[in-house]
Short mmCIF file of C-alpha atoms in Angstrom, two decimals:
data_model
loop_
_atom_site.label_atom_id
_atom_site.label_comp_id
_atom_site.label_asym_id
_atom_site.label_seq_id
_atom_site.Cartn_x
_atom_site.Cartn_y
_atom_site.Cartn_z
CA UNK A 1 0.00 0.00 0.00
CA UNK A 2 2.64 2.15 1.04
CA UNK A 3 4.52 1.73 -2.25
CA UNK A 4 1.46 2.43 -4.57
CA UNK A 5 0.89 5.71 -2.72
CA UNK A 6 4.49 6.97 -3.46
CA UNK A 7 3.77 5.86 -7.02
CA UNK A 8 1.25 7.75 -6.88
CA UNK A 9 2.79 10.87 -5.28
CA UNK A 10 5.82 10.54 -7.68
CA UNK A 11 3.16 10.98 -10.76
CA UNK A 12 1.49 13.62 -9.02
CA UNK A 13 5.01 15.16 -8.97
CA UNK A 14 5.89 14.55 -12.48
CA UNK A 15 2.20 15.93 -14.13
CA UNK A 16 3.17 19.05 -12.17
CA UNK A 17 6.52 19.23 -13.29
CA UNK A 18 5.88 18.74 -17.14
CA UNK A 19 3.04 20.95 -16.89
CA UNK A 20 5.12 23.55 -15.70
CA UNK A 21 7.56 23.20 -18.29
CA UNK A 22 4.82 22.92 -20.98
CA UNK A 23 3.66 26.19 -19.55
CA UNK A 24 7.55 27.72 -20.02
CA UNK A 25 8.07 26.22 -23.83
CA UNK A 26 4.45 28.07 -23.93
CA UNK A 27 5.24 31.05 -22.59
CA UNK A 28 8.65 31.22 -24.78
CA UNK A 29 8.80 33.80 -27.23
CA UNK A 30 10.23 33.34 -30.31
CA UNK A 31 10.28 34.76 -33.92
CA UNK A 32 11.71 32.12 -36.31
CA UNK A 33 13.51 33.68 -39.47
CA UNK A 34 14.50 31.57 -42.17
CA UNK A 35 17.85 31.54 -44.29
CA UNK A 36 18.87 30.28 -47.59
CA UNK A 37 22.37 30.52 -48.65
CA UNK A 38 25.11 28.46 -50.06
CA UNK A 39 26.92 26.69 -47.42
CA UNK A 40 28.39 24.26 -49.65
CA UNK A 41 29.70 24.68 -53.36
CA UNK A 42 31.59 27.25 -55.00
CA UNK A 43 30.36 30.32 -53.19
CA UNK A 44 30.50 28.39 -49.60
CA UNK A 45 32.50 30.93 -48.04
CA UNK A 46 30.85 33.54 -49.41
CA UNK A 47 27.35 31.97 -48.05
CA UNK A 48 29.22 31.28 -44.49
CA UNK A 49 29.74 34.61 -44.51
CA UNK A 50 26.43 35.81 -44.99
CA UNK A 51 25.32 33.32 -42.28
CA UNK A 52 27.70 34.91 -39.83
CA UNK A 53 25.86 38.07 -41.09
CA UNK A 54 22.63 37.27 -40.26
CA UNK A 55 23.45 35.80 -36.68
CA UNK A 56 25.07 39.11 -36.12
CA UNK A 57 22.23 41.26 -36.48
CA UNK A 58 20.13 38.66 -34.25
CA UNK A 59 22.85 38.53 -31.42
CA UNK A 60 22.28 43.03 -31.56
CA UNK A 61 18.87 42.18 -31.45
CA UNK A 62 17.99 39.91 -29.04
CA UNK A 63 20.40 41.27 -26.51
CA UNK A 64 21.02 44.69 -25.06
CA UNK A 65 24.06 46.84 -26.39
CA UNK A 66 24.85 50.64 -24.96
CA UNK A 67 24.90 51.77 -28.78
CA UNK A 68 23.95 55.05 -29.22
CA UNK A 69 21.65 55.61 -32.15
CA UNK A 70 21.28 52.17 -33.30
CA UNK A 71 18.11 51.17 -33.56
CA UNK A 72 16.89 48.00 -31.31
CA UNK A 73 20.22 47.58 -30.04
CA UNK A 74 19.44 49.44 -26.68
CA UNK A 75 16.77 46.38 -25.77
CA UNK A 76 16.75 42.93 -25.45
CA UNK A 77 14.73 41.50 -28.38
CA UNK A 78 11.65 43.18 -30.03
CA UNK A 79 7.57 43.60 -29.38
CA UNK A 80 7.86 42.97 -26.03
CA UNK A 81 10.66 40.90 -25.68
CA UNK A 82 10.47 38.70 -28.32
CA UNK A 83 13.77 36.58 -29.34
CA UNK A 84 14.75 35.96 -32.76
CA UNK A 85 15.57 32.34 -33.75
CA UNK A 86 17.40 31.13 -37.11
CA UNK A 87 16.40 28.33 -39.03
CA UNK A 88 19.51 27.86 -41.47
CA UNK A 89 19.25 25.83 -45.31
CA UNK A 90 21.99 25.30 -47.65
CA UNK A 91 21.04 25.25 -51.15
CA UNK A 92 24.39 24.64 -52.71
CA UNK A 93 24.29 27.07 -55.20
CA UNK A 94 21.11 25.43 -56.67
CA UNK A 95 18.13 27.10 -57.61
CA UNK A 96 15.86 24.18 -57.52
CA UNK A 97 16.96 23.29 -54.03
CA UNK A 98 16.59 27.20 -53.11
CA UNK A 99 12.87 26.70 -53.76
CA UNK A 100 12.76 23.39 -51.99
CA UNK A 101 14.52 24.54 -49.43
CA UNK A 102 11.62 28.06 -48.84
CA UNK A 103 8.74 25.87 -49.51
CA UNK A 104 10.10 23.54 -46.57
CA UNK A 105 11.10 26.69 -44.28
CA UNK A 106 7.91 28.22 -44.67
CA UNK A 107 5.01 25.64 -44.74
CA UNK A 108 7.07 22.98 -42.26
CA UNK A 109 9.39 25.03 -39.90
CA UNK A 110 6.92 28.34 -39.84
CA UNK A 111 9.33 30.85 -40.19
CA UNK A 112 7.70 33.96 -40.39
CA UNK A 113 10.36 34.96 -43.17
CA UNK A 114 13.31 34.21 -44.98
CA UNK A 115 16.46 36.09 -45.79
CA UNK A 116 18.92 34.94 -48.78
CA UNK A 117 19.84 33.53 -51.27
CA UNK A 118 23.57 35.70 -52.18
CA UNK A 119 23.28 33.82 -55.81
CA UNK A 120 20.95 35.28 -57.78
CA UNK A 121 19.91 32.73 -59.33
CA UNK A 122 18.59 30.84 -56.36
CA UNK A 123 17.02 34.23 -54.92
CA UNK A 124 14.50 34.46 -57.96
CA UNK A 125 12.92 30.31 -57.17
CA UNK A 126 12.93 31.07 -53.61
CA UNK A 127 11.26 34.77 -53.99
CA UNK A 128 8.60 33.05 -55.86
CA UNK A 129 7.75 31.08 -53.60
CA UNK A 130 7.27 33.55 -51.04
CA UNK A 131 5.35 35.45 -53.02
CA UNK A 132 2.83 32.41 -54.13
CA UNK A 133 2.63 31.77 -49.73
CA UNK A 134 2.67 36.04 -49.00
CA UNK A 135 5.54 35.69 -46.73
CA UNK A 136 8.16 38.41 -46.33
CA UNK A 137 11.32 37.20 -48.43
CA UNK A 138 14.41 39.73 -47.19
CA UNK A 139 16.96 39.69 -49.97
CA UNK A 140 20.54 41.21 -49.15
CA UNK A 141 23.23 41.04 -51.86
CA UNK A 142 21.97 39.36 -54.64
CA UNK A 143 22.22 42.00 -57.24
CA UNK A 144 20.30 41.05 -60.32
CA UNK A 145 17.99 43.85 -61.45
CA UNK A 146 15.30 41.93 -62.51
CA UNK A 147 14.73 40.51 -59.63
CA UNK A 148 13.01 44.05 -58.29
CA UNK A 149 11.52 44.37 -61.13
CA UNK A 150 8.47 41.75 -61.31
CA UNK A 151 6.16 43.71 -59.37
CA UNK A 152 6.33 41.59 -56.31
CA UNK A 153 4.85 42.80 -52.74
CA UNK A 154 6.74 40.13 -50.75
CA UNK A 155 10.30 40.77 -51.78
CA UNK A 156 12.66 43.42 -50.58
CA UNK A 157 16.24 43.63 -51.49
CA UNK A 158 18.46 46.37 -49.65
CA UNK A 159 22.11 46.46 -51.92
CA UNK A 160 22.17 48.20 -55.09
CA UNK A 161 21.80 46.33 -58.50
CA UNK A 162 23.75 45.45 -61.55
CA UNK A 163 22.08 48.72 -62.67
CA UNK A 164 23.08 50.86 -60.30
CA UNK A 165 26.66 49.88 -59.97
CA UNK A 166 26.89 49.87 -63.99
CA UNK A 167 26.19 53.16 -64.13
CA UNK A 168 28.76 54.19 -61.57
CA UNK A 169 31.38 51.97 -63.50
CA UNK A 170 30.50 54.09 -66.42
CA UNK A 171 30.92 57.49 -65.04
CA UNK A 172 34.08 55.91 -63.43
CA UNK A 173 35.46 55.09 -66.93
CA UNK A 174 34.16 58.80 -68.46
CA UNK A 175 36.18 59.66 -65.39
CA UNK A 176 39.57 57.81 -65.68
CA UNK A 177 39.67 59.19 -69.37
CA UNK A 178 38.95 62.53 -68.76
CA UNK A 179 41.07 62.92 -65.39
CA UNK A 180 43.82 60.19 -66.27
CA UNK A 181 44.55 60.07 -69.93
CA UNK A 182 43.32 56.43 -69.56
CA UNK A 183 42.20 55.77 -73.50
CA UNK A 184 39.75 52.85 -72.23
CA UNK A 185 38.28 52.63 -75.59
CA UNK A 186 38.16 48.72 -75.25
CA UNK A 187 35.40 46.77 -73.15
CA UNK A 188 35.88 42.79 -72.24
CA UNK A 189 32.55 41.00 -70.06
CA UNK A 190 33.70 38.41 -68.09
CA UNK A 191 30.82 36.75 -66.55
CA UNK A 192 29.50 33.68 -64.72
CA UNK A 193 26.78 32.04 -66.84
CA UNK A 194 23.68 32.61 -64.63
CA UNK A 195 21.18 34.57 -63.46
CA UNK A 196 23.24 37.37 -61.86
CA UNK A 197 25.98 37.18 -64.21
CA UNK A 198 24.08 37.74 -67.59
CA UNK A 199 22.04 40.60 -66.07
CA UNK A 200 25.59 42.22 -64.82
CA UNK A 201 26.72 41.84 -68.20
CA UNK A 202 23.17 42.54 -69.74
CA UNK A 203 23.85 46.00 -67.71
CA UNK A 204 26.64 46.86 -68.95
CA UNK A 205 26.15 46.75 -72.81
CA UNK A 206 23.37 49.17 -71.67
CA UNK A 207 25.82 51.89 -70.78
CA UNK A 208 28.51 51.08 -73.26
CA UNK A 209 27.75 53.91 -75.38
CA UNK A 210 27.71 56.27 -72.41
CA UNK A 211 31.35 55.37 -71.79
CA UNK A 212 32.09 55.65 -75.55
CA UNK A 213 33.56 52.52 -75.72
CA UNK A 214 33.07 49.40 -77.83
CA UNK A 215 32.30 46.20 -76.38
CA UNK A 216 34.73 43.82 -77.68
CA UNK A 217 34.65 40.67 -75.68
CA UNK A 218 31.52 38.79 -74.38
CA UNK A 219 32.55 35.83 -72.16
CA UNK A 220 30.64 33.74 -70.07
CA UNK A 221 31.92 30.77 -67.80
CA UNK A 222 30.35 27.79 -65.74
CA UNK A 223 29.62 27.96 -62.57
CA UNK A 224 32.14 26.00 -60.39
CA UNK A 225 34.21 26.26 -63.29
CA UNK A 226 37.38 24.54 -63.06
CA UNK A 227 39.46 25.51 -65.84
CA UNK A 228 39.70 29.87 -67.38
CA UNK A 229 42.47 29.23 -69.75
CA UNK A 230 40.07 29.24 -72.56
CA UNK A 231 38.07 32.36 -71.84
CA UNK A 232 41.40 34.63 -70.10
CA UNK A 233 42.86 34.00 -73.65
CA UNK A 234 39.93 35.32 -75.65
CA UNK A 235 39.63 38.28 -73.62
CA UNK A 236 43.24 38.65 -73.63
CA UNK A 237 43.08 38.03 -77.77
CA UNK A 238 40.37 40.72 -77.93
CA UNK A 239 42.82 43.29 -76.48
CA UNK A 240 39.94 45.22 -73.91
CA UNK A 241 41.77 47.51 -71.89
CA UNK A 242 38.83 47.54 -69.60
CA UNK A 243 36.84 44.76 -68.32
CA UNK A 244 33.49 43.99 -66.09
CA UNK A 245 33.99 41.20 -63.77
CA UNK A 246 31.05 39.03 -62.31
CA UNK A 247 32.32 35.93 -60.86
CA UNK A 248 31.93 34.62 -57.09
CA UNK A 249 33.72 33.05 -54.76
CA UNK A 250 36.08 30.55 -55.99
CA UNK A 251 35.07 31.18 -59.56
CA UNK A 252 37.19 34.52 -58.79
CA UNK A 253 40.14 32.94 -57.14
CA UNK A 254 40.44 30.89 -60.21
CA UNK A 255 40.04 33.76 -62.77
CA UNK A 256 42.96 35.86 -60.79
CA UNK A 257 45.23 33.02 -60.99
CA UNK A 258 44.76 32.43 -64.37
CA UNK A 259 45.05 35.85 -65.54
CA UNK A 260 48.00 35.73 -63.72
CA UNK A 261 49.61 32.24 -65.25
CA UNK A 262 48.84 33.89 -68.72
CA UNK A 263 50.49 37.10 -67.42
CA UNK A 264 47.98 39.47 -68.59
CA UNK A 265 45.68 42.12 -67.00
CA UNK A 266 43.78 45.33 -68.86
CA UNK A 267 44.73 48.28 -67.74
CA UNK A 268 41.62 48.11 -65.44
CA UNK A 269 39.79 45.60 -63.91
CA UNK A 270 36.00 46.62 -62.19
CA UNK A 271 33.84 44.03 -60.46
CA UNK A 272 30.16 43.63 -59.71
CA UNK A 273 28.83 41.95 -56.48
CA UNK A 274 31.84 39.11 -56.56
CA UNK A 275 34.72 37.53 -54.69
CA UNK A 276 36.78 40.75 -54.78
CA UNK A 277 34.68 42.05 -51.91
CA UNK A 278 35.53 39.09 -50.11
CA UNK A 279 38.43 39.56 -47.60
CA UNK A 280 39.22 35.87 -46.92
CA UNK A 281 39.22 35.26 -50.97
CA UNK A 282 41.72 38.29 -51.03
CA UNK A 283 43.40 36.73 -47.79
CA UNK A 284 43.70 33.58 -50.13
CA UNK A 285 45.10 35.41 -53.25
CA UNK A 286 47.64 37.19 -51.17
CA UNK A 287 49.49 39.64 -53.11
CA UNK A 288 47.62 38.85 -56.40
CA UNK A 289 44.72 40.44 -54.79
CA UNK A 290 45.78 43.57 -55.67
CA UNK A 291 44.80 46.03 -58.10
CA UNK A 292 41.33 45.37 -58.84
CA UNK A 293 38.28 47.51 -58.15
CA UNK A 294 34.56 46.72 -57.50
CA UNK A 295 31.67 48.54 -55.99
CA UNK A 296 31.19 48.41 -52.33
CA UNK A 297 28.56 49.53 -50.28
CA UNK A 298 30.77 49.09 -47.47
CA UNK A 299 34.40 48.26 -46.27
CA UNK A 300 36.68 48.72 -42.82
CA UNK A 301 38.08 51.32 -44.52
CA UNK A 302 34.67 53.32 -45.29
CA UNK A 303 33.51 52.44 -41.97
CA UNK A 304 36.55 54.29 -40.14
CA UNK A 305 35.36 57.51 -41.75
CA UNK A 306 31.37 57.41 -42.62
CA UNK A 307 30.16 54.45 -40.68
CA UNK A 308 31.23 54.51 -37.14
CA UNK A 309 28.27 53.63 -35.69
CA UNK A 310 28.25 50.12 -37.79
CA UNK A 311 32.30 49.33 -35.80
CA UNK A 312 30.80 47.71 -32.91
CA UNK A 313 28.65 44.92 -35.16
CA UNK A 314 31.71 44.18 -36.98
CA UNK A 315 33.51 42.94 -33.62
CA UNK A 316 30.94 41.15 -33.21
CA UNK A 317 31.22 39.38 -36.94
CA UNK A 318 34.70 39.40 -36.21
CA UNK A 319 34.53 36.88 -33.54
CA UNK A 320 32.31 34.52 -35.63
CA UNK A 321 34.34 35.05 -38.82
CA UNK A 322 38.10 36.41 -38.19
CA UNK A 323 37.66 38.81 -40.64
CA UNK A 324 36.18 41.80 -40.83
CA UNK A 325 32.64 42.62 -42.61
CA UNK A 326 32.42 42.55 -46.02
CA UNK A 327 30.35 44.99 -48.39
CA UNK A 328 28.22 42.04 -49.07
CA UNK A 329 27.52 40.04 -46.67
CA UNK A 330 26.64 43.02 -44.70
CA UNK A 331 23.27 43.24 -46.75
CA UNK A 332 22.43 40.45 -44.55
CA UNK A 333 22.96 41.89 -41.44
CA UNK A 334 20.95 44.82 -42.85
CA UNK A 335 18.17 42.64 -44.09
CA UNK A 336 17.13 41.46 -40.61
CA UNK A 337 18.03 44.75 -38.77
CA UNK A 338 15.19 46.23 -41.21
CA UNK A 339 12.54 43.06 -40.62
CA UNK A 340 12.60 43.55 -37.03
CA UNK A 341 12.27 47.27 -37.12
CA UNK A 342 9.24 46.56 -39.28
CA UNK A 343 8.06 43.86 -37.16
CA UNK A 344 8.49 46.12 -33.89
CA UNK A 345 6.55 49.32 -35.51
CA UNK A 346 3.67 47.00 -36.53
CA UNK A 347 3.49 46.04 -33.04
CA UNK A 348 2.86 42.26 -33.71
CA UNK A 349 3.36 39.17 -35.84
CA UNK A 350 1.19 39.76 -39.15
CA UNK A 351 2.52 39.92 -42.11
CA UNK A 352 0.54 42.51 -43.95
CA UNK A 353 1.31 45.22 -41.18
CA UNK A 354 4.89 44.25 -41.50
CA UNK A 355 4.53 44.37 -45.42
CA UNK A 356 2.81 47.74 -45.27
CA UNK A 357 5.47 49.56 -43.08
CA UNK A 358 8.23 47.89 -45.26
CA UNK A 359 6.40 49.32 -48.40
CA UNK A 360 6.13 53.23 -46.49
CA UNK A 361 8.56 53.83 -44.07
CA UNK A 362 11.99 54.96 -44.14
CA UNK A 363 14.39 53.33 -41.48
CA UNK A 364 17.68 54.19 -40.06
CA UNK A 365 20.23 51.78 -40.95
CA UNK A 366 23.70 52.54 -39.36
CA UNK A 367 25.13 50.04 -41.37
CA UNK A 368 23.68 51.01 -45.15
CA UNK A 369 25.98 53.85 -46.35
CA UNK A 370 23.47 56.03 -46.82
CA UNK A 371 22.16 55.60 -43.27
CA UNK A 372 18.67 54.55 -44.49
CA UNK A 373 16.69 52.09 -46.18
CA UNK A 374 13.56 53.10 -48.43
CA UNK A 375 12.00 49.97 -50.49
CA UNK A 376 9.92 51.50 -54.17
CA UNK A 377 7.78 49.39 -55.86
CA UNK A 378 9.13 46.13 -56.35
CA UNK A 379 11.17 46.07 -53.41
CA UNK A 380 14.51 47.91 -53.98
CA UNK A 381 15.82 49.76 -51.29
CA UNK A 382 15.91 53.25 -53.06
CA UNK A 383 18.60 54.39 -50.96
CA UNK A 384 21.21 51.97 -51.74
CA UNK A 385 24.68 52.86 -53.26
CA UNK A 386 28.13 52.00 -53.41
CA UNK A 387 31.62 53.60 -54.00
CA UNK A 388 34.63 52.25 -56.48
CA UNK A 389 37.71 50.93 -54.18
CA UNK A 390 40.56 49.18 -55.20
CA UNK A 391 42.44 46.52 -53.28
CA UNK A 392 45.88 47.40 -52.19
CA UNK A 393 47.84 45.26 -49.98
CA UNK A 394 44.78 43.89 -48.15
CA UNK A 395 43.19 46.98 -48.30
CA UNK A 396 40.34 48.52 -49.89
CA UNK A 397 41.30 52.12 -51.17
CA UNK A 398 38.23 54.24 -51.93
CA UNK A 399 39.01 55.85 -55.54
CA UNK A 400 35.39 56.80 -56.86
CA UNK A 401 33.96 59.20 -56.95
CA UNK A 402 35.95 62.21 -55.75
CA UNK A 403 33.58 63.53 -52.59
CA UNK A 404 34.54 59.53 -51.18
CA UNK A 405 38.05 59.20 -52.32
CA UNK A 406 40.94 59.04 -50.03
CA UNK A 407 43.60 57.41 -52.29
CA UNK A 408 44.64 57.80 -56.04
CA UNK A 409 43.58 55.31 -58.13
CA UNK A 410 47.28 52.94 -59.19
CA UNK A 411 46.33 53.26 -62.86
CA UNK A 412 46.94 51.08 -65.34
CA UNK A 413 47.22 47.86 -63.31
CA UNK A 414 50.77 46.69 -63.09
CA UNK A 415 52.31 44.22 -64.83
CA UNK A 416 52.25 40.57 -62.83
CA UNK A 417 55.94 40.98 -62.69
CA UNK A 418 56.87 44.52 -61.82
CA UNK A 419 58.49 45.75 -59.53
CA UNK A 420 55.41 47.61 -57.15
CA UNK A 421 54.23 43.51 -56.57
#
């Protein structure tokens, strides 16, 4: 008798226990985000990176941070106290797993939205998707104009296009000739054969005749490719003296190096949203590294000067990462630092309210060179823009245009053996 009544005592005991914790998992407060990025494949360490990104803006977020006009960062989590949770999917660089990959996130795991994809290519399934389920996608460095330009009401994308950046490569060239004596008459594409890639290169036939140059070399490559010999040597062949670069992560390791086994380079070399703005790519390439420009939206360098405010979110990357942000995968960071303003002024967890203040409302982003994000129709962030550097030694010198500069541009790019290597 005795022993059935501590039985029965112990059960008592446990019901009250698990109903306690029920209540707690209850009671917990959690706002899943989704993201999509490549974690595996040729742009791996670019999609780690973005990763690292995103977990940065959530640790800001969640927790409380003495930063003086940084939105959220003074509380701990949002609407209440709220904590953001990630739910992470690799898509490898795959555009048909991108899509699996958001149809599982958001009809399975419930995330209230997702953030990726860095490729292009696998941003445009995913987006779809989001749109077909009207969830919120969040869309940070994937640069393809297009993809802001199907009239969606679910996607919002905060870096600038191939557009935008074209343009500012063309006024760079109209610049270099003008102010340098450069005679870039010449233009050679060099592109990845995908989404982002033939838009970048789409882009910048469109301004060709604004430089008042010819294009005279048309390249594309495979993804993952493991062999440039072929296409250096045509572009080397066609004798451009300038050249548009769109190639990602290893892709751009592998273009370097062969450029530099063929011992050639134009006499400048300008990249869209690629490897160049990666600093452990650069870190890789070592001295080789340097030279090359690209559009950045952000860089250590820029940060010093017109981005304080964004230095204490890059320790915090820095940890994760051992390097320092980069101007892409900070889009990411960006994308959820936005979202969760959104979510916050809406006051609660419905996605139409969060859609609508997206749509209207203009919000302070410490870490956007511009210091705000506005979305237009179509979801690009209006305010978005970027600056030409060029990598020197590790270090990205600031060269376009003039009211950003601190360093002369080294003009024409030196010869793989001279001396200044």
């Amino acid at each position: 008798m005795l022993a059935k009544s501590k039985a029965a005592k112990f059960f008592l005991v446990m019901v009250f226990i698990l109903a306690i914790c029920g209540a707690s998992f209850a009671a917990e407060k959690i706002i899943k985000i989704g993201t999509i990025f490549p974690l595996t494949g040729p742009a791996a360490v670019s999609g780690q990176n973005c990763v690292a990104a995103v977990e940065t803006a959530v640790e800001f977020i969640n927790n409380k941070y003495d930063w003086e006009g940084f939105p959220l960062a003074q509380q701990e989590g949002i609407l209440g106290g709220y904590k953001i949770v990630l739910v992470k999917a690799d898509h490898q660089g795959k555009p048909d797993i991108a899509k699996a990959e958001a149809e599982r996130l958001y009809e399975q795991e419930g995330v209230f939205a997702i953030i990726g994809c860095y490729n292009s290519s696998s941003s445009k399934p995913a987006s779809a998707v989001a749109e077909r389920l009207k969830k919120i996608f969040m869309c940070g460095a994937s640069s393809s104009a297009e993809l802001t330009e199907r009239g969606f009401n679910y996607f919002f994308r905060t870096a600038a296009t191939d557009a935008i950046e074209s343009e500012e490569f063309a006024e760079y060239v109209i610049h270099l000739n003008e102010h340098n004596n450069a005679g870039l008459k010449k233009l050679g594409l060099i592109y990845e054969n995908s989404e982002f890639g033939k838009h970048a290169a789409d882009e910048a036939k469109k301004v060709a005749p604004k430089m008042g140059v010819t294009v005279v070399a048309d390249i594309p490559f495979t993804v993952g490719a493991t062999n440039m010999n072929s296409e250096i040597q045509r572009l080397k062949a066609s004798e451009a003296d300038v050249v548009f670069g769109a190639a990602l992560g290893g892709d751009y390791s592998l273009m370097v190096r062969t450029m530099k086994q063929a011992n050639w380079a134009p006499k400048a070399f300008i990249n869209y949203c690629t490897g160049y703005q990666n600093p452990a790519i650069n870190k890789e390439l070592g001295p080789d590294s340097s030279y090359f420009m690209g559009g950045m939206g952000y860089s250590p360098e820029i940060a010093e000067v017109y981005m304080r405010a964004a230095l204490p979110a890059q320790e915090i990357y820095r940890k994760k990462t051992g390097f320092p942000l980069d101007s892409d995968s900070i889009q990411e960071t960006v994308c959820l630092h936005i979202l969760a303003q959104a979510i916050e002024k809406a006051g609660e967890l419905d996605t139409e309210k969060v859609v609508q203040i997206l749509r209207t409302e203009t919000f302070d982003s410490p870490l956007s060179l511009s210091g705000k994000v506005a979305f237009s129709p179509g979801g690009q962030n209006n305010k978005a823009f970027t600056v030409i550097t060029q990598l020197v030694d590790q270090k990205y010198k600031t060269v376009f245009p003039e009211s950003y500069a601190d360093s002369e541009v080294i003009f024409p790019f030196p010869a793989w053996d001279s001396e200044i290597r």
